[in-house]
Amino acid sequence: VCFSWQKREISNFDYLMYLNTLAGRSYNDYMQYPVFPWVLADYHSETLSLTNPHTFRDLSKPMGAQTMERKRKFIQRYNEVEKNLSAQCHYCTHYSSAIIVASYLVRLEPFTQTFCSLQGGSFDVADRMFHSVKSTWESASRDNMSDVRELIPEFFYLPEFLTNANRFELGCMQDGTVLGDVQLPPWADGDPHKFILLHRQALESDYVSAHLHRWIDLIFGHKQHGSAAVEAVNTYHPYFYGDKMDLNKIKDPLIKSTILGFISNFGQIPKQV
């Protein structure tokens, strides 16, 4: 399959789905849902240029290292090992979790109910809900030190998740904006189908095809843990590395349930492939 992908006989989308499946990710498990990369960094232009390298996210770096300032802060955290952290790591949150998946898909059932049950029975505060592709990118790549989320496959084929066709009352933001359909970048012209079309074209573009292997190394490959991960600013809390921990060896039921709760709430690193 890898050879077919290199020869461009299969698409980037199909290859990523293949790797996710190989790594134990599945649509049937919100905690191990397929993970896809942010591929664009341009959510402000009127037209999208897929020949300009600046249009794209740096696929060689995790979301926590997309800006120099943010990268420096996470390296500082790793070196300091803050007193409230039980382990040395760059990130105490994860790029994929049940709540991230449900928040992206909250406008579609059954994800609406899943999101509400994960939130204790209701929608989240409106300002924290997924409402804008641009602001979510800015949060995950630059602004929010506890947000390093990546994307899910639906961003590349399912326009329906971007519209509030079910007319859910998702609340009102502090600036008075009533939450409805997801706000799209200017280049999508307010059309979810156009957004998906261009976003999928971006995923299959020459630039992404030439650099995607570097993101794959971070998520599924040799930069996932160990010294290569430290160097790549890509280490997560030890509890996220589920397959590296032998829960059967942990005798204390409280510690075991804490770890399982942590994984179910905050996500899990894929199996290395």
PDB file of C-alpha atoms in Angstrom:
ATOM      1  CA  VAL A   1       0.000   0.000   0.000  1.00  0.00           C
ATOM      2  CA  CYS A   2       2.846   2.386   0.867  1.00  0.00           C
ATOM      3  CA  PHE A   3       4.429   1.752  -2.544  1.00  0.00           C
ATOM      4  CA  SER A   4       1.082   2.353  -4.274  1.00  0.00           C
ATOM      5  CA  TRP A   5       0.717   5.610  -2.353  1.00  0.00           C
ATOM      6  CA  GLN A   6       4.233   6.720  -3.320  1.00  0.00           C
ATOM      7  CA  LYS A   7       3.360   6.060  -6.959  1.00  0.00           C
ATOM      8  CA  ARG A   8       0.124   8.047  -6.426  1.00  0.00           C
ATOM      9  CA  GLU A   9      -2.028   5.064  -7.279  1.00  0.00           C
ATOM     10  CA  ILE A  10      -4.025   5.684  -4.112  1.00  0.00           C
ATOM     11  CA  SER A  11      -5.038   9.082  -2.729  1.00  0.00           C
ATOM     12  CA  ASN A  12      -3.651  10.788   0.373  1.00  0.00           C
ATOM     13  CA  PHE A  13      -7.089  10.415   1.950  1.00  0.00           C
ATOM     14  CA  ASP A  14      -7.196   6.651   1.355  1.00  0.00           C
ATOM     15  CA  TYR A  15      -3.637   6.198   2.607  1.00  0.00           C
ATOM     16  CA  LEU A  16      -4.390   8.101   5.816  1.00  0.00           C
ATOM     17  CA  MET A  17      -7.483   5.950   6.377  1.00  0.00           C
ATOM     18  CA  TYR A  18      -5.360   2.846   5.815  1.00  0.00           C
ATOM     19  CA  LEU A  19      -2.789   4.012   8.404  1.00  0.00           C
ATOM     20  CA  ASN A  20      -5.509   4.887  10.911  1.00  0.00           C
ATOM     21  CA  THR A  21      -7.018   1.416  10.549  1.00  0.00           C
ATOM     22  CA  LEU A  22      -3.597  -0.209  10.862  1.00  0.00           C
ATOM     23  CA  ALA A  23      -3.001   1.792  14.052  1.00  0.00           C
ATOM     24  CA  GLY A  24      -6.258   0.625  15.627  1.00  0.00           C
ATOM     25  CA  ARG A  25      -8.308   3.759  14.961  1.00  0.00           C
ATOM     26  CA  SER A  26     -11.966   3.261  14.075  1.00  0.00           C
ATOM     27  CA  TYR A  27     -15.211   5.155  13.441  1.00  0.00           C
ATOM     28  CA  ASN A  28     -16.719   2.811  16.056  1.00  0.00           C
ATOM     29  CA  ASP A  29     -14.634   4.225  18.909  1.00  0.00           C
ATOM     30  CA  TYR A  30     -14.798   7.944  19.737  1.00  0.00           C
ATOM     31  CA  MET A  31     -11.691   7.543  21.898  1.00  0.00           C
ATOM     32  CA  GLN A  32      -9.708   6.147  18.975  1.00  0.00           C
ATOM     33  CA  TYR A  33     -11.388   7.925  16.089  1.00  0.00           C
ATOM     34  CA  PRO A  34      -9.429   8.332  12.822  1.00  0.00           C
ATOM     35  CA  VAL A  35      -7.125  11.355  13.041  1.00  0.00           C
ATOM     36  CA  PHE A  36      -6.389  13.593  10.037  1.00  0.00           C
ATOM     37  CA  PRO A  37      -4.087  16.614   9.796  1.00  0.00           C
ATOM     38  CA  TRP A  38      -4.820  20.275   9.489  1.00  0.00           C
ATOM     39  CA  VAL A  39      -3.384  20.871   6.016  1.00  0.00           C
ATOM     40  CA  LEU A  40      -4.126  24.578   5.484  1.00  0.00           C
ATOM     41  CA  ALA A  41      -2.981  27.696   7.306  1.00  0.00           C
ATOM     42  CA  ASP A  42      -4.970  30.136   5.132  1.00  0.00           C
ATOM     43  CA  TYR A  43      -8.479  30.751   6.433  1.00  0.00           C
ATOM     44  CA  HIS A  44      -8.620  34.451   5.561  1.00  0.00           C
ATOM     45  CA  SER A  45      -8.021  34.840   1.787  1.00  0.00           C
ATOM     46  CA  GLU A  46     -10.823  35.417  -0.699  1.00  0.00           C
ATOM     47  CA  THR A  47      -9.347  32.776  -3.000  1.00  0.00           C
ATOM     48  CA  LEU A  48      -7.293  29.735  -2.065  1.00  0.00           C
ATOM     49  CA  SER A  49      -3.943  29.206  -3.805  1.00  0.00           C
ATOM     50  CA  LEU A  50      -2.827  25.579  -3.732  1.00  0.00           C
ATOM     51  CA  THR A  51       0.477  26.436  -5.439  1.00  0.00           C
ATOM     52  CA  ASN A  52       1.669  28.827  -2.703  1.00  0.00           C
ATOM     53  CA  PRO A  53       3.584  27.026   0.119  1.00  0.00           C
ATOM     54  CA  HIS A  54       2.433  29.693   2.606  1.00  0.00           C
ATOM     55  CA  THR A  55      -1.148  28.485   2.132  1.00  0.00           C
ATOM     56  CA  PHE A  56      -0.267  25.311   3.996  1.00  0.00           C
ATOM     57  CA  ARG A  57       0.386  24.257   7.576  1.00  0.00           C
ATOM     58  CA  ASP A  58       3.913  23.030   8.416  1.00  0.00           C
ATOM     59  CA  LEU A  59       3.369  19.264   8.282  1.00  0.00           C
ATOM     60  CA  SER A  60       6.800  18.545   9.777  1.00  0.00           C
ATOM     61  CA  LYS A  61       5.741  20.032  13.120  1.00  0.00           C
ATOM     62  CA  PRO A  62       2.975  19.044  15.571  1.00  0.00           C
ATOM     63  CA  MET A  63       0.212  21.560  16.258  1.00  0.00           C
ATOM     64  CA  GLY A  64       2.017  22.721  19.400  1.00  0.00           C
ATOM     65  CA  ALA A  65       5.017  23.891  17.379  1.00  0.00           C
ATOM     66  CA  GLN A  66       3.339  25.761  14.514  1.00  0.00           C
ATOM     67  CA  THR A  67       4.637  29.129  15.761  1.00  0.00           C
ATOM     68  CA  MET A  68       8.063  29.810  17.279  1.00  0.00           C
ATOM     69  CA  GLU A  69       6.519  31.486  20.325  1.00  0.00           C
ATOM     70  CA  ARG A  70       4.249  28.539  21.102  1.00  0.00           C
ATOM     71  CA  LYS A  71       6.992  26.000  20.446  1.00  0.00           C
ATOM     72  CA  ARG A  72       9.277  27.857  22.876  1.00  0.00           C
ATOM     73  CA  LYS A  73       6.597  27.776  25.595  1.00  0.00           C
ATOM     74  CA  PHE A  74       6.040  24.033  25.227  1.00  0.00           C
ATOM     75  CA  ILE A  75       9.796  23.335  25.309  1.00  0.00           C
ATOM     76  CA  GLN A  76       9.987  25.484  28.439  1.00  0.00           C
ATOM     77  CA  ARG A  77       7.161  23.446  29.992  1.00  0.00           C
ATOM     78  CA  TYR A  78       8.988  20.208  29.139  1.00  0.00           C
ATOM     79  CA  ASN A  79      12.223  21.449  30.689  1.00  0.00           C
ATOM     80  CA  GLU A  80      10.613  22.839  33.826  1.00  0.00           C
ATOM     81  CA  VAL A  81       8.315  19.893  34.587  1.00  0.00           C
ATOM     82  CA  GLU A  82       5.789  22.099  36.354  1.00  0.00           C
ATOM     83  CA  LYS A  83       4.931  21.077  39.884  1.00  0.00           C
ATOM     84  CA  ASN A  84       1.370  20.127  38.981  1.00  0.00           C
ATOM     85  CA  LEU A  85       2.535  17.713  36.281  1.00  0.00           C
ATOM     86  CA  SER A  86       3.265  14.144  37.235  1.00  0.00           C
ATOM     87  CA  ALA A  87       5.472  13.506  34.221  1.00  0.00           C
ATOM     88  CA  GLN A  88       7.773  15.277  31.804  1.00  0.00           C
ATOM     89  CA  CYS A  89       5.976  16.054  28.557  1.00  0.00           C
ATOM     90  CA  HIS A  90       5.252  18.876  26.132  1.00  0.00           C
ATOM     91  CA  TYR A  91       1.460  18.394  26.055  1.00  0.00           C
ATOM     92  CA  CYS A  92      -1.052  17.473  28.739  1.00  0.00           C
ATOM     93  CA  THR A  93      -3.903  17.517  26.232  1.00  0.00           C
ATOM     94  CA  HIS A  94      -4.237  15.442  23.098  1.00  0.00           C
ATOM     95  CA  TYR A  95      -4.845  15.991  19.382  1.00  0.00           C
ATOM     96  CA  SER A  96      -7.768  13.540  19.251  1.00  0.00           C
ATOM     97  CA  SER A  97     -10.313  12.593  21.902  1.00  0.00           C
ATOM     98  CA  ALA A  98     -13.985  11.678  22.244  1.00  0.00           C
ATOM     99  CA  ILE A  99     -14.930  15.254  23.131  1.00  0.00           C
ATOM    100  CA  ILE A 100     -12.955  16.710  20.187  1.00  0.00           C
ATOM    101  CA  VAL A 101     -14.687  14.314  17.762  1.00  0.00           C
ATOM    102  CA  ALA A 102     -18.137  14.992  19.224  1.00  0.00           C
ATOM    103  CA  SER A 103     -17.545  18.766  19.260  1.00  0.00           C
ATOM    104  CA  TYR A 104     -16.692  18.788  15.546  1.00  0.00           C
ATOM    105  CA  LEU A 105     -19.779  16.702  14.708  1.00  0.00           C
ATOM    106  CA  VAL A 106     -22.133  18.219  17.300  1.00  0.00           C
ATOM    107  CA  ARG A 107     -24.640  19.420  14.661  1.00  0.00           C
ATOM    108  CA  LEU A 108     -25.296  15.830  13.518  1.00  0.00           C
ATOM    109  CA  GLU A 109     -26.961  13.013  15.424  1.00  0.00           C
ATOM    110  CA  PRO A 110     -25.964  10.760  17.134  1.00  0.00           C
ATOM    111  CA  PHE A 111     -22.981  12.996  17.908  1.00  0.00           C
ATOM    112  CA  THR A 112     -25.228  15.695  19.386  1.00  0.00           C
ATOM    113  CA  GLN A 113     -26.350  13.325  22.132  1.00  0.00           C
ATOM    114  CA  THR A 114     -22.809  12.025  22.598  1.00  0.00           C
ATOM    115  CA  PHE A 115     -21.483  15.547  23.021  1.00  0.00           C
ATOM    116  CA  CYS A 116     -24.173  16.450  25.545  1.00  0.00           C
ATOM    117  CA  SER A 117     -23.619  13.278  27.565  1.00  0.00           C
ATOM    118  CA  LEU A 118     -19.855  13.952  27.644  1.00  0.00           C
ATOM    119  CA  GLN A 119     -20.623  17.503  28.785  1.00  0.00           C
ATOM    120  CA  GLY A 120     -22.875  16.337  31.616  1.00  0.00           C
ATOM    121  CA  GLY A 121     -26.196  16.611  29.788  1.00  0.00           C
ATOM    122  CA  SER A 122     -26.101  19.916  27.926  1.00  0.00           C
ATOM    123  CA  PHE A 123     -24.196  21.877  25.295  1.00  0.00           C
ATOM    124  CA  ASP A 124     -20.987  23.625  26.300  1.00  0.00           C
ATOM    125  CA  VAL A 125     -20.650  27.388  26.802  1.00  0.00           C
ATOM    126  CA  ALA A 126     -21.262  28.868  23.342  1.00  0.00           C
ATOM    127  CA  ASP A 127     -17.830  30.518  23.103  1.00  0.00           C
ATOM    128  CA  ARG A 128     -16.165  27.116  23.540  1.00  0.00           C
ATOM    129  CA  MET A 129     -18.316  25.333  20.931  1.00  0.00           C
ATOM    130  CA  PHE A 130     -16.993  24.579  17.435  1.00  0.00           C
ATOM    131  CA  HIS A 131     -18.380  27.505  15.461  1.00  0.00           C
ATOM    132  CA  SER A 132     -15.657  28.708  13.071  1.00  0.00           C
ATOM    133  CA  VAL A 133     -12.983  26.881  11.082  1.00  0.00           C
ATOM    134  CA  LYS A 134     -10.674  29.914  11.247  1.00  0.00           C
ATOM    135  CA  SER A 135     -10.950  30.459  15.005  1.00  0.00           C
ATOM    136  CA  THR A 136     -10.504  26.723  15.664  1.00  0.00           C
ATOM    137  CA  TRP A 137      -7.304  26.749  13.594  1.00  0.00           C
ATOM    138  CA  GLU A 138      -6.053  29.832  15.462  1.00  0.00           C
ATOM    139  CA  SER A 139      -6.804  28.215  18.807  1.00  0.00           C
ATOM    140  CA  ALA A 140      -5.140  24.896  17.951  1.00  0.00           C
ATOM    141  CA  SER A 141      -2.118  26.327  16.154  1.00  0.00           C
ATOM    142  CA  ARG A 142      -1.384  29.527  18.055  1.00  0.00           C
ATOM    143  CA  ASP A 143      -3.598  30.914  20.793  1.00  0.00           C
ATOM    144  CA  ASN A 144      -4.605  28.217  23.268  1.00  0.00           C
ATOM    145  CA  MET A 145      -1.899  26.327  25.172  1.00  0.00           C
ATOM    146  CA  SER A 146      -4.345  23.551  26.054  1.00  0.00           C
ATOM    147  CA  ASP A 147      -5.526  23.047  22.462  1.00  0.00           C
ATOM    148  CA  VAL A 148      -3.433  20.981  20.035  1.00  0.00           C
ATOM    149  CA  ARG A 149      -6.299  19.259  18.226  1.00  0.00           C
ATOM    150  CA  GLU A 150      -6.016  17.873  14.714  1.00  0.00           C
ATOM    151  CA  LEU A 151      -8.921  17.112  12.354  1.00  0.00           C
ATOM    152  CA  ILE A 152     -11.213  14.179  11.603  1.00  0.00           C
ATOM    153  CA  PRO A 153     -11.866  12.602   8.161  1.00  0.00           C
ATOM    154  CA  GLU A 154     -15.262  14.301   7.821  1.00  0.00           C
ATOM    155  CA  PHE A 155     -13.507  17.622   7.094  1.00  0.00           C
ATOM    156  CA  PHE A 156     -12.615  16.167   3.705  1.00  0.00           C
ATOM    157  CA  TYR A 157     -15.909  14.638   2.556  1.00  0.00           C
ATOM    158  CA  LEU A 158     -18.977  15.548   4.672  1.00  0.00           C
ATOM    159  CA  PRO A 159     -20.446  19.061   4.164  1.00  0.00           C
ATOM    160  CA  GLU A 160     -23.478  18.224   6.333  1.00  0.00           C
ATOM    161  CA  PHE A 161     -21.544  18.454   9.606  1.00  0.00           C
ATOM    162  CA  LEU A 162     -20.933  22.158   8.927  1.00  0.00           C
ATOM    163  CA  THR A 163     -24.628  23.098   8.880  1.00  0.00           C
ATOM    164  CA  ASN A 164     -27.134  23.220  11.702  1.00  0.00           C
ATOM    165  CA  ALA A 165     -29.913  21.566   9.689  1.00  0.00           C
ATOM    166  CA  ASN A 166     -31.499  20.210  12.872  1.00  0.00           C
ATOM    167  CA  ARG A 167     -31.884  23.758  14.246  1.00  0.00           C
ATOM    168  CA  PHE A 168     -30.267  22.916  17.555  1.00  0.00           C
ATOM    169  CA  GLU A 169     -30.178  25.817  20.011  1.00  0.00           C
ATOM    170  CA  LEU A 170     -26.423  25.922  20.503  1.00  0.00           C
ATOM    171  CA  GLY A 171     -26.441  29.158  22.458  1.00  0.00           C
ATOM    172  CA  CYS A 172     -25.190  32.692  22.020  1.00  0.00           C
ATOM    173  CA  MET A 173     -21.605  33.891  22.264  1.00  0.00           C
ATOM    174  CA  GLN A 174     -20.495  36.786  24.450  1.00  0.00           C
ATOM    175  CA  ASP A 175     -20.265  39.058  21.419  1.00  0.00           C
ATOM    176  CA  GLY A 176     -23.920  38.365  20.636  1.00  0.00           C
ATOM    177  CA  THR A 177     -23.352  35.866  17.814  1.00  0.00           C
ATOM    178  CA  VAL A 178     -26.019  33.159  17.796  1.00  0.00           C
ATOM    179  CA  LEU A 179     -24.461  29.783  16.981  1.00  0.00           C
ATOM    180  CA  GLY A 180     -25.853  28.099  13.877  1.00  0.00           C
ATOM    181  CA  ASP A 181     -23.918  26.894  10.854  1.00  0.00           C
ATOM    182  CA  VAL A 182     -20.140  26.731  11.157  1.00  0.00           C
ATOM    183  CA  GLN A 183     -18.450  29.910   9.907  1.00  0.00           C
ATOM    184  CA  LEU A 184     -16.361  29.092   6.830  1.00  0.00           C
ATOM    185  CA  PRO A 185     -13.262  30.803   5.390  1.00  0.00           C
ATOM    186  CA  PRO A 186     -13.917  33.551   2.774  1.00  0.00           C
ATOM    187  CA  TRP A 187     -12.653  31.283  -0.029  1.00  0.00           C
ATOM    188  CA  ALA A 188     -15.549  28.886   0.592  1.00  0.00           C
ATOM    189  CA  ASP A 189     -18.147  31.602  -0.212  1.00  0.00           C
ATOM    190  CA  GLY A 190     -20.342  30.393   2.636  1.00  0.00           C
ATOM    191  CA  ASP A 191     -20.896  27.086   0.843  1.00  0.00           C
ATOM    192  CA  PRO A 192     -20.081  23.905   2.841  1.00  0.00           C
ATOM    193  CA  HIS A 193     -19.825  21.876  -0.387  1.00  0.00           C
ATOM    194  CA  LYS A 194     -17.246  24.304  -1.789  1.00  0.00           C
ATOM    195  CA  PHE A 195     -15.307  24.178   1.494  1.00  0.00           C
ATOM    196  CA  ILE A 196     -15.164  20.369   1.391  1.00  0.00           C
ATOM    197  CA  LEU A 197     -14.222  20.360  -2.307  1.00  0.00           C
ATOM    198  CA  LEU A 198     -11.333  22.817  -1.864  1.00  0.00           C
ATOM    199  CA  HIS A 199     -10.224  21.237   1.404  1.00  0.00           C
ATOM    200  CA  ARG A 200     -10.061  17.821  -0.258  1.00  0.00           C
ATOM    201  CA  GLN A 201      -8.142  19.339  -3.173  1.00  0.00           C
ATOM    202  CA  ALA A 202      -5.700  20.788  -0.645  1.00  0.00           C
ATOM    203  CA  LEU A 203      -5.218  17.353   0.928  1.00  0.00           C
ATOM    204  CA  GLU A 204      -4.448  15.853  -2.474  1.00  0.00           C
ATOM    205  CA  SER A 205      -2.298  18.789  -3.635  1.00  0.00           C
ATOM    206  CA  ASP A 206       1.336  18.483  -4.697  1.00  0.00           C
ATOM    207  CA  TYR A 207       2.532  20.353  -1.606  1.00  0.00           C
ATOM    208  CA  VAL A 208       0.743  18.062   0.857  1.00  0.00           C
ATOM    209  CA  SER A 209       1.730  14.961  -1.136  1.00  0.00           C
ATOM    210  CA  ALA A 210       5.377  16.017  -0.837  1.00  0.00           C
ATOM    211  CA  HIS A 211       5.236  16.695   2.918  1.00  0.00           C
ATOM    212  CA  LEU A 212       2.554  14.379   4.338  1.00  0.00           C
ATOM    213  CA  HIS A 213       5.076  11.668   5.295  1.00  0.00           C
ATOM    214  CA  ARG A 214       6.527  14.057   7.871  1.00  0.00           C
ATOM    215  CA  TRP A 215       3.184  14.378   9.658  1.00  0.00           C
ATOM    216  CA  ILE A 216       2.748  10.601   9.452  1.00  0.00           C
ATOM    217  CA  ASP A 217       6.108  10.216  11.262  1.00  0.00           C
ATOM    218  CA  LEU A 218       4.773  12.378  14.106  1.00  0.00           C
ATOM    219  CA  ILE A 219       1.438  10.618  14.530  1.00  0.00           C
ATOM    220  CA  PHE A 220       2.065   7.015  13.477  1.00  0.00           C
ATOM    221  CA  GLY A 221       5.827   6.680  13.067  1.00  0.00           C
ATOM    222  CA  HIS A 222       9.239   7.018  14.676  1.00  0.00           C
ATOM    223  CA  LYS A 223       8.687  10.562  16.027  1.00  0.00           C
ATOM    224  CA  GLN A 224       5.729   9.365  18.081  1.00  0.00           C
ATOM    225  CA  HIS A 225       7.742   8.728  21.265  1.00  0.00           C
ATOM    226  CA  GLY A 226      11.278   8.489  22.586  1.00  0.00           C
ATOM    227  CA  SER A 227      14.173  10.832  21.798  1.00  0.00           C
ATOM    228  CA  ALA A 228      12.904  11.572  18.271  1.00  0.00           C
ATOM    229  CA  ALA A 229       9.611  12.802  19.782  1.00  0.00           C
ATOM    230  CA  VAL A 230      11.438  15.003  22.305  1.00  0.00           C
ATOM    231  CA  GLU A 231      13.464  16.541  19.493  1.00  0.00           C
ATOM    232  CA  ALA A 232      10.297  17.107  17.424  1.00  0.00           C
ATOM    233  CA  VAL A 233       8.473  18.746  20.400  1.00  0.00           C
ATOM    234  CA  ASN A 234       5.974  15.898  20.188  1.00  0.00           C
ATOM    235  CA  THR A 235       5.711  14.232  23.622  1.00  0.00           C
ATOM    236  CA  TYR A 236       2.432  13.746  25.472  1.00  0.00           C
ATOM    237  CA  HIS A 237       1.495  12.737  28.992  1.00  0.00           C
ATOM    238  CA  PRO A 238       2.509   9.078  29.593  1.00  0.00           C
ATOM    239  CA  TYR A 239      -1.137   8.097  30.163  1.00  0.00           C
ATOM    240  CA  PHE A 240      -1.851   8.873  26.485  1.00  0.00           C
ATOM    241  CA  TYR A 241       0.494   6.071  25.396  1.00  0.00           C
ATOM    242  CA  GLY A 242      -2.023   3.325  26.157  1.00  0.00           C
ATOM    243  CA  ASP A 243      -0.223   0.523  24.330  1.00  0.00           C
ATOM    244  CA  LYS A 244       3.042   1.349  26.140  1.00  0.00           C
ATOM    245  CA  MET A 245       1.436   0.858  29.547  1.00  0.00           C
ATOM    246  CA  ASP A 246       0.687  -2.589  30.891  1.00  0.00           C
ATOM    247  CA  LEU A 247      -2.447  -1.937  32.924  1.00  0.00           C
ATOM    248  CA  ASN A 248      -2.438  -5.535  34.155  1.00  0.00           C
ATOM    249  CA  LYS A 249       0.708  -4.790  36.138  1.00  0.00           C
ATOM    250  CA  ILE A 250      -0.951  -1.927  37.992  1.00  0.00           C
ATOM    251  CA  LYS A 251      -2.390  -3.435  41.160  1.00  0.00           C
ATOM    252  CA  ASP A 252      -3.870  -0.292  42.716  1.00  0.00           C
ATOM    253  CA  PRO A 253      -7.490  -0.113  41.418  1.00  0.00           C
ATOM    254  CA  LEU A 254      -7.643   3.647  42.028  1.00  0.00           C
ATOM    255  CA  ILE A 255      -4.558   4.311  39.878  1.00  0.00           C
ATOM    256  CA  LYS A 256      -5.846   1.949  37.190  1.00  0.00           C
ATOM    257  CA  SER A 257      -9.262   3.617  37.041  1.00  0.00           C
ATOM    258  CA  THR A 258      -7.592   7.054  37.007  1.00  0.00           C
ATOM    259  CA  ILE A 259      -5.486   6.057  33.984  1.00  0.00           C
ATOM    260  CA  LEU A 260      -8.485   4.562  32.148  1.00  0.00           C
ATOM    261  CA  GLY A 261     -10.533   7.671  32.897  1.00  0.00           C
ATOM    262  CA  PHE A 262      -7.700   9.859  31.675  1.00  0.00           C
ATOM    263  CA  ILE A 263      -7.472   7.951  28.388  1.00  0.00           C
ATOM    264  CA  SER A 264     -11.236   7.987  27.821  1.00  0.00           C
ATOM    265  CA  ASN A 265     -11.457  11.726  28.510  1.00  0.00           C
ATOM    266  CA  PHE A 266      -8.324  12.986  26.842  1.00  0.00           C
ATOM    267  CA  GLY A 267      -7.427  10.598  24.043  1.00  0.00           C
ATOM    268  CA  GLN A 268      -4.858   7.995  23.106  1.00  0.00           C
ATOM    269  CA  ILE A 269      -1.752   7.888  20.905  1.00  0.00           C
ATOM    270  CA  PRO A 270      -2.290   5.545  17.917  1.00  0.00           C
ATOM    271  CA  LYS A 271      -0.393   2.268  17.770  1.00  0.00           C
ATOM    272  CA  GLN A 272       2.958   2.778  16.055  1.00  0.00           C
ATOM    273  CA  VAL A 273       2.977   1.410  12.497  1.00  0.00           C
TER     274      VAL A 273
END
